[in-house]
CSV table of C-alpha atoms in Angstrom, one decimal:
chain,number,residue,atom,x,y,z
A,1,MET,CA,100.7,107.2,82.8
A,2,LEU,CA,104.2,107.3,81.3
A,3,TYR,CA,105.6,105.3,84.2
A,4,SER,CA,102.8,102.6,83.9
A,5,LEU,CA,103.5,102.4,80.2
A,6,ALA,CA,107.3,102.0,80.8
A,7,ARG,CA,106.6,99.1,83.2
A,8,ILE,CA,104.4,97.4,80.6
A,9,VAL,CA,106.7,98.0,77.6
A,10,ILE,CA,110.3,98.6,78.8
A,11,ALA,CA,110.4,96.2,81.8
A,12,PRO,CA,109.9,93.1,79.6
A,13,LEU,CA,112.6,94.3,77.2
A,14,LEU,CA,115.0,94.8,80.1
A,15,ARG,CA,114.4,91.3,81.3
A,16,LEU,CA,114.8,89.9,77.8
A,17,ILE,CA,118.0,91.7,77.0
A,18,TYR,CA,119.8,91.8,80.4
A,19,ARG,CA,118.3,88.6,81.9
A,20,PRO,CA,118.4,90.0,85.5
A,21,THR,CA,118.2,87.7,88.5
A,22,ILE,CA,115.3,88.9,90.7
A,23,ARG,CA,114.8,87.4,94.2
A,24,GLY,CA,112.2,88.0,96.9
A,25,ARG,CA,109.6,89.8,94.9
A,26,GLY,CA,107.0,88.3,97.2
A,27,ASN,CA,108.5,90.2,100.1
A,28,VAL,CA,107.2,93.5,98.7
A,29,PRO,CA,103.7,94.3,100.0
A,30,ARG,CA,101.4,94.7,97.0
A,31,ARG,CA,99.3,97.4,98.7
A,32,GLY,CA,99.8,100.2,101.1
A,33,PRO,CA,102.8,102.4,101.9
A,34,VAL,CA,106.2,100.8,101.8
A,35,ILE,CA,109.8,102.0,101.7
A,36,LEU,CA,112.3,100.3,99.5
A,37,ALA,CA,115.7,101.0,101.0
A,38,SER,CA,118.5,100.0,98.6
A,39,ASN,CA,122.3,100.1,98.3
A,40,HIS,CA,123.5,102.5,95.7
A,41,LEU,CA,126.1,101.6,93.1
A,42,SER,CA,125.1,103.4,89.8
A,43,PHE,CA,123.0,106.2,88.4
A,44,ILE,CA,120.8,103.5,86.8
A,45,ASP,CA,119.8,101.9,90.1
A,46,SER,CA,116.5,103.9,90.3
A,47,VAL,CA,115.6,102.7,86.8
A,48,VAL,CA,116.3,99.1,87.6
A,49,ILE,CA,114.2,99.2,90.8
A,50,ALA,CA,111.4,101.2,89.2
A,51,LEU,CA,111.1,98.6,86.4
A,52,LEU,CA,111.8,95.4,88.2
A,53,SER,CA,109.9,95.9,91.4
A,54,PRO,CA,106.6,94.0,91.6
A,55,ARG,CA,104.8,97.4,92.1
A,56,PRO,CA,105.5,101.0,91.0
A,57,VAL,CA,108.2,102.7,93.1
A,58,HIS,CA,108.7,106.5,93.2
A,59,PHE,CA,112.0,108.3,93.8
A,60,LEU,CA,112.7,112.0,94.3
A,61,ALA,CA,114.7,114.0,91.7
A,62,LYS,CA,115.9,117.5,91.6
A,63,ASP,CA,113.2,119.8,90.1
A,64,GLU,CA,115.8,121.2,87.6
A,65,TYR,CA,115.5,117.9,85.8
A,66,PHE,CA,111.9,118.8,85.0
A,67,THR,CA,112.3,122.5,84.1
A,68,GLY,CA,115.0,122.5,81.4
A,69,THR,CA,114.3,124.0,78.0
A,70,GLY,CA,114.9,123.0,74.5
A,71,VAL,CA,115.3,119.4,73.2
A,72,ARG,CA,117.7,118.4,76.0
A,73,GLY,CA,115.4,119.7,78.6
A,74,ALA,CA,112.4,117.9,77.1
A,75,LEU,CA,114.3,114.6,76.9
A,76,THR,CA,115.5,114.9,80.5
A,77,ARG,CA,112.0,115.7,81.7
A,78,LEU,CA,110.6,112.8,79.7
A,79,PHE,CA,113.2,110.4,81.2
A,80,PHE,CA,112.6,111.2,84.8
A,81,THR,CA,108.8,111.3,84.3
A,82,THR,CA,108.9,107.9,82.6
A,83,PHE,CA,110.5,106.3,85.5
A,84,GLY,CA,108.2,107.6,88.2
A,85,CYS,CA,110.4,110.3,89.7
A,86,ILE,CA,108.9,113.2,91.6
A,87,PRO,CA,110.4,116.7,91.4
A,88,VAL,CA,111.4,118.4,94.6
A,89,ASP,CA,113.4,121.6,95.1
A,90,ARG,CA,116.4,120.1,96.9
A,91,GLY,CA,118.6,123.2,96.5
A,92,ALA,CA,116.3,125.6,98.4
A,93,HIS,CA,116.6,126.5,102.1
A,94,ARG,CA,115.6,123.5,104.2
A,95,GLY,CA,115.9,121.3,101.2
A,96,ALA,CA,116.3,118.1,103.3
A,97,GLN,CA,113.0,118.8,105.0
A,98,ALA,CA,111.3,119.5,101.7
A,99,SER,CA,112.5,116.1,100.4
A,100,LEU,CA,111.3,114.3,103.4
A,101,GLY,CA,108.0,116.0,103.2
A,102,ALA,CA,107.6,115.0,99.5
A,103,ALA,CA,108.5,111.4,100.4
A,104,GLU,CA,106.0,111.4,103.3
A,105,GLN,CA,103.3,112.5,100.9
A,106,VAL,CA,104.1,109.5,98.6
A,107,LEU,CA,103.8,107.1,101.6
A,108,THR,CA,100.7,108.6,103.1
A,109,GLY,CA,99.1,108.2,99.6
A,110,GLY,CA,99.6,104.5,100.0
A,111,ARG,CA,102.4,104.3,97.4
A,112,ALA,CA,105.9,102.8,97.4
A,113,PHE,CA,108.9,105.1,97.9
A,114,GLY,CA,112.5,104.3,97.0
A,115,ILE,CA,115.5,105.7,99.0
A,116,TYR,CA,119.2,105.1,99.3
A,117,PRO,CA,120.2,105.3,103.0
A,118,GLU,CA,123.9,105.9,102.0
A,119,GLY,CA,122.8,109.2,100.4
A,120,THR,CA,125.1,108.8,97.4
A,121,ARG,CA,126.6,106.1,95.1
A,122,SER,CA,129.4,104.0,96.5
A,123,LEU,CA,132.6,104.5,94.5
A,124,ASP,CA,134.4,101.5,95.8
A,125,GLY,CA,131.7,98.9,96.2
A,126,ARG,CA,131.5,99.1,100.0
A,127,LEU,CA,128.3,99.8,101.9
A,128,TYR,CA,128.5,103.1,103.7
A,129,ARG,CA,126.9,104.4,106.9
A,130,GLY,CA,123.2,105.3,106.5
A,131,ARG,CA,121.8,108.8,106.9
A,132,THR,CA,118.8,108.9,109.1
A,133,GLY,CA,116.2,110.2,106.7
A,134,VAL,CA,115.0,106.7,106.0
A,135,ALA,CA,114.4,106.1,109.7
A,136,TRP,CA,112.5,109.4,110.0
A,137,LEU,CA,110.2,108.3,107.2
A,138,ALA,CA,109.6,104.8,108.7
A,139,LEU,CA,108.9,106.2,112.1
A,140,ALA,CA,106.7,109.1,110.9
A,141,THR,CA,104.6,107.0,108.6
A,142,GLY,CA,104.7,103.5,110.1
A,143,ALA,CA,105.5,102.1,106.6
A,144,PRO,CA,107.4,98.8,106.5
A,145,VAL,CA,110.9,99.0,105.1
A,146,VAL,CA,112.0,96.4,102.5
A,147,PRO,CA,115.8,96.2,102.2
A,148,VAL,CA,117.0,95.9,98.6
A,149,ALA,CA,120.3,94.7,97.4
A,150,LEU,CA,121.6,95.5,93.9
A,151,THR,CA,124.6,93.6,92.4
A,152,GLY,CA,126.3,94.4,89.1
A,153,THR,CA,124.7,97.8,88.3
A,154,GLU,CA,128.1,99.4,88.9
A,155,ARG,CA,129.3,97.5,85.8
A,156,LEU,CA,126.1,98.0,83.9
A,157,GLN,CA,126.6,101.7,84.1
A,158,PRO,CA,129.8,102.8,85.9
A,159,VAL,CA,130.2,106.2,87.3
A,160,GLY,CA,130.9,108.7,84.5
A,161,ARG,CA,129.4,106.5,81.7
A,162,ARG,CA,126.4,108.1,79.9
A,163,LEU,CA,124.8,105.0,78.6
A,164,PRO,CA,124.5,101.5,80.0
A,165,ARG,CA,126.3,98.5,78.6
A,166,TYR,CA,125.6,94.8,78.8
A,167,HIS,CA,126.1,93.2,82.2
A,168,ARG,CA,124.1,90.8,84.2
A,169,ILE,CA,122.6,92.2,87.4
A,170,THR,CA,120.8,90.8,90.5
A,171,VAL,CA,118.0,92.5,92.5
A,172,GLU,CA,117.0,91.0,95.8
A,173,PHE,CA,114.1,92.2,98.0
A,174,GLY,CA,114.5,91.3,101.6
A,175,VAL,CA,111.9,90.6,104.3
A,176,PRO,CA,110.1,93.8,105.4
A,177,LEU,CA,111.3,95.4,108.6
A,178,GLN,CA,108.7,96.9,111.0
A,179,CYS,CA,110.4,99.8,112.8
A,180,GLY,CA,107.6,101.6,114.6
A,181,HIS,CA,108.2,100.0,118.0
A,182,THR,CA,111.6,101.7,118.3
A,183,ARG,CA,109.9,105.1,118.7
A,184,SER,CA,108.8,104.5,122.3
A,185,GLU,CA,112.0,102.7,123.4
A,186,LEU,CA,114.6,105.4,122.7
A,187,PRO,CA,114.9,109.2,122.4
A,188,PRO,CA,114.0,110.4,118.9
A,189,ALA,CA,117.6,110.9,117.6
A,190,GLN,CA,118.8,107.6,119.0
A,191,ALA,CA,115.7,105.8,117.6
A,192,ARG,CA,116.4,107.2,114.1
A,193,ARG,CA,120.1,106.1,114.3
A,194,ALA,CA,119.1,102.6,115.6
A,195,VAL,CA,116.5,102.1,112.9
A,196,THR,CA,118.9,103.4,110.2
A,197,ASP,CA,121.7,101.0,111.3
A,198,ARG,CA,119.2,98.1,111.4
A,199,ILE,CA,118.1,98.9,107.8
A,200,VAL,CA,121.7,99.2,106.5
A,201,GLN,CA,122.7,96.0,108.2
A,202,ALA,CA,119.7,94.2,106.5
A,203,ILE,CA,120.9,95.6,103.1
A,204,GLY,CA,124.4,94.4,103.8
A,205,ASP,CA,123.2,91.0,104.8
A,206,LEU,CA,121.6,90.7,101.3
A,207,SER,CA,124.3,92.3,99.3
A,208,GLY,CA,127.4,90.8,101.1
A,209,GLN,CA,129.2,94.2,100.8
A,210,GLU,CA,131.9,95.2,103.1
A,211,TYR,CA,130.7,97.8,105.6
A,212,ALA,CA,132.7,101.0,105.5
A,213,GLN,CA,131.5,102.5,108.9
A,214,THR,CA,131.8,106.1,107.5
A,215,TYR,CA,129.5,108.3,105.4
A,216,GLY,CA,130.0,108.0,101.6
A,217,ARG,CA,131.2,110.9,99.5
A,218,ALA,CA,129.5,112.0,96.3
A,219,PRO,CA,131.4,111.7,93.0
A,220,ALA,CA,133.2,114.9,92.0
A,221,GLY,CA,130.8,117.5,90.8
A,222,GLU,CA,127.7,115.7,92.1
A,223,ALA,CA,125.7,116.9,95.1
A,224,ARG,CA,124.7,114.4,97.7
A,225,ARG,CA,121.6,112.6,96.6
């Protein structure tokens, strides 16, 4: 309910104040499961996608964001709930599997799920090698993957800045990728790598970022997302 209200109230304010450029909204299927796979430049990326996508998009967030106490804990919980985040215990044993399981539930429920194949924010603006969780989801659920390119969010809220500042941004939704056929052509691990590389290439084609060919590193003090 809070997320729906945010999309009704906050999204128009975001468009009015920041005047974002949004391209390819028609590429996002309006019904059924879909994975939105985006480049990752800023903490605010999930908020931008959640508010400017043509349909609600859910991201995973550490469950500690939902269990804090006091005023700060309540405000943190309100923030992540407002923007459609789903709590998951990512610090527990087999945390990666728990995250993928939670994401799969979102998709099997016919909803849209947002993910960053790079795994963490890019600190230098380059596009880093994708981790194969996005491919696992696509192959396990058959959901189409819409590549998403964000531009300017690293200046809207740079790494280390608590609050956003004014800067124009662009959000571009690409043509959906159907990845299910790869399952029968290659062994599972190779299929996941091939699908992941295809998705990251599609993101790069939209964003124009230089490809780094290595895995990205999380900012100091931040666990890989």
